[in-house]
GROMACS .gro file of N, CA and C in nm:
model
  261
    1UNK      N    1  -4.101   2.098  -0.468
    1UNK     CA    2  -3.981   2.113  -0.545
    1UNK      C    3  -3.977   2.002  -0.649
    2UNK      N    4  -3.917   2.081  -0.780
    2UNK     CA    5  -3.943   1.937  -0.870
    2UNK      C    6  -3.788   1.932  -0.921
    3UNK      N    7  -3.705   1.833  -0.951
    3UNK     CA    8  -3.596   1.801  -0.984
    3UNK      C    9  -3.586   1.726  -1.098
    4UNK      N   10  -3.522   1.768  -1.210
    4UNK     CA   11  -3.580   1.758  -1.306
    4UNK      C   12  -3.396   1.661  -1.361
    5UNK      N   13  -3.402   1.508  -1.406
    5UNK     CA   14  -3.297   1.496  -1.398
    5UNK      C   15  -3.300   1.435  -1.568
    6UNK      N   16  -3.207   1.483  -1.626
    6UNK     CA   17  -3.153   1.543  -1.793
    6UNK      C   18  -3.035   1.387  -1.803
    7UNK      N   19  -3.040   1.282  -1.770
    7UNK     CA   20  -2.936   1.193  -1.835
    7UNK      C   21  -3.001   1.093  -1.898
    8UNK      N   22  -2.946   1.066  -2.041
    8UNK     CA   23  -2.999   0.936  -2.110
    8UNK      C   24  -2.996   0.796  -2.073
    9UNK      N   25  -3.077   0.731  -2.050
    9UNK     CA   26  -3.101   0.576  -2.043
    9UNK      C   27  -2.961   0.497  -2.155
   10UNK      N   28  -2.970   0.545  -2.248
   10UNK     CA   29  -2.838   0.495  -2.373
   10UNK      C   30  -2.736   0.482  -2.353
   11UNK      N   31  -2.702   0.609  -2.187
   11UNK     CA   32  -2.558   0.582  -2.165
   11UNK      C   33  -2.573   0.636  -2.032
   12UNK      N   34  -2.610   0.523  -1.975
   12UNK     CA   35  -2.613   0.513  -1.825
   12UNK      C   36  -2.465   0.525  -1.752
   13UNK      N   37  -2.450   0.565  -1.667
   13UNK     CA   38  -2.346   0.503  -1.573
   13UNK      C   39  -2.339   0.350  -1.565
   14UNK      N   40  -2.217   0.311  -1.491
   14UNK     CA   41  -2.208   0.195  -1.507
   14UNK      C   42  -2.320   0.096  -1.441
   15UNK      N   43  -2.283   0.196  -1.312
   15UNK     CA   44  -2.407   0.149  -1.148
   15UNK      C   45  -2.508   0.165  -1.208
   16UNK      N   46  -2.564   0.291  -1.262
   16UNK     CA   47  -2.721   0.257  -1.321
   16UNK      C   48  -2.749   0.163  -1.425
   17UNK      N   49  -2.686   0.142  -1.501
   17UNK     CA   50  -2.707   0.082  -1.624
   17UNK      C   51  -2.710  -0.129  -1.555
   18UNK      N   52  -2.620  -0.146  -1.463
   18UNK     CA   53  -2.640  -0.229  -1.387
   18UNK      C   54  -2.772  -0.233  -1.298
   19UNK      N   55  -2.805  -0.166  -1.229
   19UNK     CA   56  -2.913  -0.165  -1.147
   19UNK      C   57  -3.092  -0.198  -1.244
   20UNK      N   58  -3.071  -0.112  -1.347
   20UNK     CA   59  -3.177  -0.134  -1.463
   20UNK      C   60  -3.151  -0.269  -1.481
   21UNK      N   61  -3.045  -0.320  -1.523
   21UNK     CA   62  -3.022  -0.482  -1.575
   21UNK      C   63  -3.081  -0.570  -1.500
   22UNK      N   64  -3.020  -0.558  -1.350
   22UNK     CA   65  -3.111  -0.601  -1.249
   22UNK      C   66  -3.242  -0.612  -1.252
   23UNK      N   67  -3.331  -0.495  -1.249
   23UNK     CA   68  -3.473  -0.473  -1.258
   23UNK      C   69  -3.547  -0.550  -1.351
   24UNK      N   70  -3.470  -0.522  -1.475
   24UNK     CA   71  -3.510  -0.615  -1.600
   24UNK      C   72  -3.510  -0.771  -1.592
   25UNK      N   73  -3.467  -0.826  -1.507
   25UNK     CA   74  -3.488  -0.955  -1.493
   25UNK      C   75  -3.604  -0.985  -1.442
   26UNK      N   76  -3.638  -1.114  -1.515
   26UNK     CA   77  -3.751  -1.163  -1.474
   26UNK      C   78  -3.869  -1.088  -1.538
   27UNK      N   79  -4.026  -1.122  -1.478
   27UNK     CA   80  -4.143  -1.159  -1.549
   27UNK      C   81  -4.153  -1.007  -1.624
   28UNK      N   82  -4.184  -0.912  -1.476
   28UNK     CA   83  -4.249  -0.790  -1.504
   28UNK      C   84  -4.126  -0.665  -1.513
   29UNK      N   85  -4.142  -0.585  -1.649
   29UNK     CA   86  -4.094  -0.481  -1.665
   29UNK      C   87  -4.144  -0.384  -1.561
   30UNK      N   88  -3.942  -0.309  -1.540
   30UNK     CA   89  -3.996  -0.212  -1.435
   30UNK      C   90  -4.048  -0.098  -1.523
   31UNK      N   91  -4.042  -0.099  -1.638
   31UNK     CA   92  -4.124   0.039  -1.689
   31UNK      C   93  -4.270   0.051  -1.676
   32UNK      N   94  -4.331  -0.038  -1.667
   32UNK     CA   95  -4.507  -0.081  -1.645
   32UNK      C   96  -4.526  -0.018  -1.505
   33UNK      N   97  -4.596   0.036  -1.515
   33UNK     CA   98  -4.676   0.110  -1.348
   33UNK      C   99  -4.721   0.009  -1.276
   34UNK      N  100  -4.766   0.062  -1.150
   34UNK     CA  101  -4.803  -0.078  -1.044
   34UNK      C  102  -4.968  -0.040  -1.110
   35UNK      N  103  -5.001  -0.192  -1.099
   35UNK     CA  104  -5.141  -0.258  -1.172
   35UNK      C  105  -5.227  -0.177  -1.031
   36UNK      N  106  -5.366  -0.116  -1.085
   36UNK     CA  107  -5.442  -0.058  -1.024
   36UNK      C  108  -5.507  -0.163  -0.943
   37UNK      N  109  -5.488  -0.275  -0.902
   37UNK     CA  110  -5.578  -0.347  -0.813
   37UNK      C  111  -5.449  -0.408  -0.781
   38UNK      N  112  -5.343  -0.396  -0.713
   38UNK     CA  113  -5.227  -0.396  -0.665
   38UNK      C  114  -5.247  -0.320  -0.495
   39UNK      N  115  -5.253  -0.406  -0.373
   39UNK     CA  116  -5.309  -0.342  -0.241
   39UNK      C  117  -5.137  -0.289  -0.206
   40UNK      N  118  -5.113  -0.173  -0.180
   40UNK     CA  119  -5.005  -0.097  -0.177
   40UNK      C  120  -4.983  -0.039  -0.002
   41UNK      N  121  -4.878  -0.043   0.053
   41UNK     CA  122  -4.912  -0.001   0.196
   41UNK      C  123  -4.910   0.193   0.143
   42UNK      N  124  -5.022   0.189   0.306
   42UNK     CA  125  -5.026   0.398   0.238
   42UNK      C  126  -4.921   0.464   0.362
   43UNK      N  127  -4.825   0.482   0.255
   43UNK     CA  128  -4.696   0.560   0.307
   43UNK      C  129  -4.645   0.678   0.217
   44UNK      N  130  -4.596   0.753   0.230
   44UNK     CA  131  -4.568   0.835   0.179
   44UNK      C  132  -4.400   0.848   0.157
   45UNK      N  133  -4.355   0.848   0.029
   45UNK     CA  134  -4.215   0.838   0.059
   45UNK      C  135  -4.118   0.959   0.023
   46UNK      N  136  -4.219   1.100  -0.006
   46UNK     CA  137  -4.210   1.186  -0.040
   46UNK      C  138  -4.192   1.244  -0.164
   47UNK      N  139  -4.176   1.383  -0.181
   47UNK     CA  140  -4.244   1.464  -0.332
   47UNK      C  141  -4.179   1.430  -0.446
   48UNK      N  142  -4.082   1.347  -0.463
   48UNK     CA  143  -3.980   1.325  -0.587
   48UNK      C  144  -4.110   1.234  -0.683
   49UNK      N  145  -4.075   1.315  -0.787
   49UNK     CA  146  -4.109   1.247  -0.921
   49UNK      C  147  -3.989   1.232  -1.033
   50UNK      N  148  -4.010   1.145  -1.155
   50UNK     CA  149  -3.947   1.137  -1.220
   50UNK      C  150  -4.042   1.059  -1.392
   51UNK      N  151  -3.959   1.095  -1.508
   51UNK     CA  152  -4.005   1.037  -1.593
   51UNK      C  153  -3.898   1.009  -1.687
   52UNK      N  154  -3.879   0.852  -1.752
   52UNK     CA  155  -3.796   0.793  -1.823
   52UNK      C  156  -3.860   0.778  -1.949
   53UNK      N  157  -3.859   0.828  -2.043
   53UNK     CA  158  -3.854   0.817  -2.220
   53UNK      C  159  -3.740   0.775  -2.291
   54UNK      N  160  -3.791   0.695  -2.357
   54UNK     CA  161  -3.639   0.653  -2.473
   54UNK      C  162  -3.667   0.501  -2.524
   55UNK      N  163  -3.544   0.410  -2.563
   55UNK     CA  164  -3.596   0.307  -2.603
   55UNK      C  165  -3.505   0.216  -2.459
   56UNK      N  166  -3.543   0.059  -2.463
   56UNK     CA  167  -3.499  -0.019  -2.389
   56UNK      C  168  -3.449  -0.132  -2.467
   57UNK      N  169  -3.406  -0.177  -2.476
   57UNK     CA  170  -3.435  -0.349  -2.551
   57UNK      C  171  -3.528  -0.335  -2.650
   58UNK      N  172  -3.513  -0.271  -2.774
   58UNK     CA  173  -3.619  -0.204  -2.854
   58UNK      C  174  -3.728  -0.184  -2.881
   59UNK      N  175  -3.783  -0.145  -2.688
   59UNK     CA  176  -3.894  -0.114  -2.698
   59UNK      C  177  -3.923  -0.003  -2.656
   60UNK      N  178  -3.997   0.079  -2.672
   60UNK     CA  179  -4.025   0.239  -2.658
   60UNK      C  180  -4.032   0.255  -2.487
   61UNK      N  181  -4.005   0.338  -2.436
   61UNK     CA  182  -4.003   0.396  -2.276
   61UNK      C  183  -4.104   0.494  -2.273
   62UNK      N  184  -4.212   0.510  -2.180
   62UNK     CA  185  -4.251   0.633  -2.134
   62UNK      C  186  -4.285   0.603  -2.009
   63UNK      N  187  -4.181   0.659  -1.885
   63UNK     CA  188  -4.281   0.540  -1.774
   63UNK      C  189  -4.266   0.687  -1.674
   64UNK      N  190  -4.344   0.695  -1.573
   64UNK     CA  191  -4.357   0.807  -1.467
   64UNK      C  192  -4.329   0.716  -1.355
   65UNK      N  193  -4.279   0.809  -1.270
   65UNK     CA  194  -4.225   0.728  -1.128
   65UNK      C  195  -4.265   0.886  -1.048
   66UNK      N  196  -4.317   0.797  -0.909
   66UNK     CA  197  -4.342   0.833  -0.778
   66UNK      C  198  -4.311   0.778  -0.665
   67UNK      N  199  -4.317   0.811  -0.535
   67UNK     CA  200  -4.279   0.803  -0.428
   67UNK      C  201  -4.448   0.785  -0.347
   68UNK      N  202  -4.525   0.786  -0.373
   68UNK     CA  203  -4.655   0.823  -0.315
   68UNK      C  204  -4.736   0.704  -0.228
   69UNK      N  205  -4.658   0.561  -0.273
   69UNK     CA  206  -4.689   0.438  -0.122
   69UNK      C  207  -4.594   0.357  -0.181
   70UNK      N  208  -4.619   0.274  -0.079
   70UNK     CA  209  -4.481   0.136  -0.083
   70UNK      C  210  -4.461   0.047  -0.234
   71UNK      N  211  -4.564   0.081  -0.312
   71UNK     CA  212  -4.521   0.006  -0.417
   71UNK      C  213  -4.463   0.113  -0.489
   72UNK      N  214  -4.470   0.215  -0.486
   72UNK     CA  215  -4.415   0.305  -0.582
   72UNK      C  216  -4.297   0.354  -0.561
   73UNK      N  217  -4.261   0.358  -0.406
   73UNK     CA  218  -4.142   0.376  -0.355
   73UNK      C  219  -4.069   0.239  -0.404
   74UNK      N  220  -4.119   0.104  -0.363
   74UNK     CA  221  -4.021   0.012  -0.452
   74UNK      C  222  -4.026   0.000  -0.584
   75UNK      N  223  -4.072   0.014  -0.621
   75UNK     CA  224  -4.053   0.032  -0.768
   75UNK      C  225  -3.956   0.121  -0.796
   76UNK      N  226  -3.961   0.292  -0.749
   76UNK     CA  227  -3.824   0.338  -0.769
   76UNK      C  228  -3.713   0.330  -0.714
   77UNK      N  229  -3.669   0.240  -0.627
   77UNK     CA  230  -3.591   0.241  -0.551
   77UNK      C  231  -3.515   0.095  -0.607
   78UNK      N  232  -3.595   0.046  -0.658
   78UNK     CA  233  -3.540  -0.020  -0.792
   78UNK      C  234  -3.464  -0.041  -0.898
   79UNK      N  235  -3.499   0.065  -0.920
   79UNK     CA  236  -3.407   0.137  -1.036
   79UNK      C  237  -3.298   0.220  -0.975
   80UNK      N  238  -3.275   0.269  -0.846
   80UNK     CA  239  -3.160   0.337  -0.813
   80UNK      C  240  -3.054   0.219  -0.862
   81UNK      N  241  -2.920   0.291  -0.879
   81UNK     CA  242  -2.882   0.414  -0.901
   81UNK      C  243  -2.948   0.471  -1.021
   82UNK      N  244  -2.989   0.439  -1.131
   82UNK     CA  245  -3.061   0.474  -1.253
   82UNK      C  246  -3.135   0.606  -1.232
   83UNK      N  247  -3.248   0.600  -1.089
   83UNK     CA  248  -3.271   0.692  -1.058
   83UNK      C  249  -3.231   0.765  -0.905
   84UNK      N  250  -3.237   0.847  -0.887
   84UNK     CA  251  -3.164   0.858  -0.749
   84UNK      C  252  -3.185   0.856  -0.639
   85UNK      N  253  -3.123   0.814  -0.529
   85UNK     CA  254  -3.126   0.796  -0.430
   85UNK      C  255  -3.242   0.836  -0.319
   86UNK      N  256  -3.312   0.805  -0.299
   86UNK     CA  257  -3.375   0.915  -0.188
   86UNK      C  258  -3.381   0.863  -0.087
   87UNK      N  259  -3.362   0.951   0.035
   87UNK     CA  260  -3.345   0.917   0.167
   87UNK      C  261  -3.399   0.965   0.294
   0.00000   0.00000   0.00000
């Protein structure tokens, strides 16, 4: 099942637009994928995908998000509320 979610980054909710702020702190942007030599536990956090396009802090967005091991699950779980919840 793919869930396909239609709201702009520009005008987040409050909670998301906070939670991104959050993320954004510090070294590494959460829009950057986890670095391929990054040892990840192998878990599965199930089928949700997602993809964010647009601008940030005026820099261009194209980032894909998965659920597919522990870094990818934190990584999106990160960004909740921004992106949603999964449980």
């Amino acid at each position: 099942m793919t869930r396909t979610i239609a709201r702009p980054l520009s005008q987040p909710t409050a909670a998301g637009g906070a939670a991104v702020d959050r993320a954004t702190r510090g070294v590494r942007s959460p829009w950057e994928p986890v670095s391929a030599d990054t040892m990840c536990t192998q878990m599965h956090g199930g089928p949700q995908t997602a993809r964010v396009t647009g601008t940030w802090a005026g820099r261009k967005v194209d980032a894909s998000f998965d659920r597919s091991n522990g870094c990818e699950i934190a990584r999106w779980d990160s960004l909740t509320p921004a992106l949603p919840e999964v449980r």
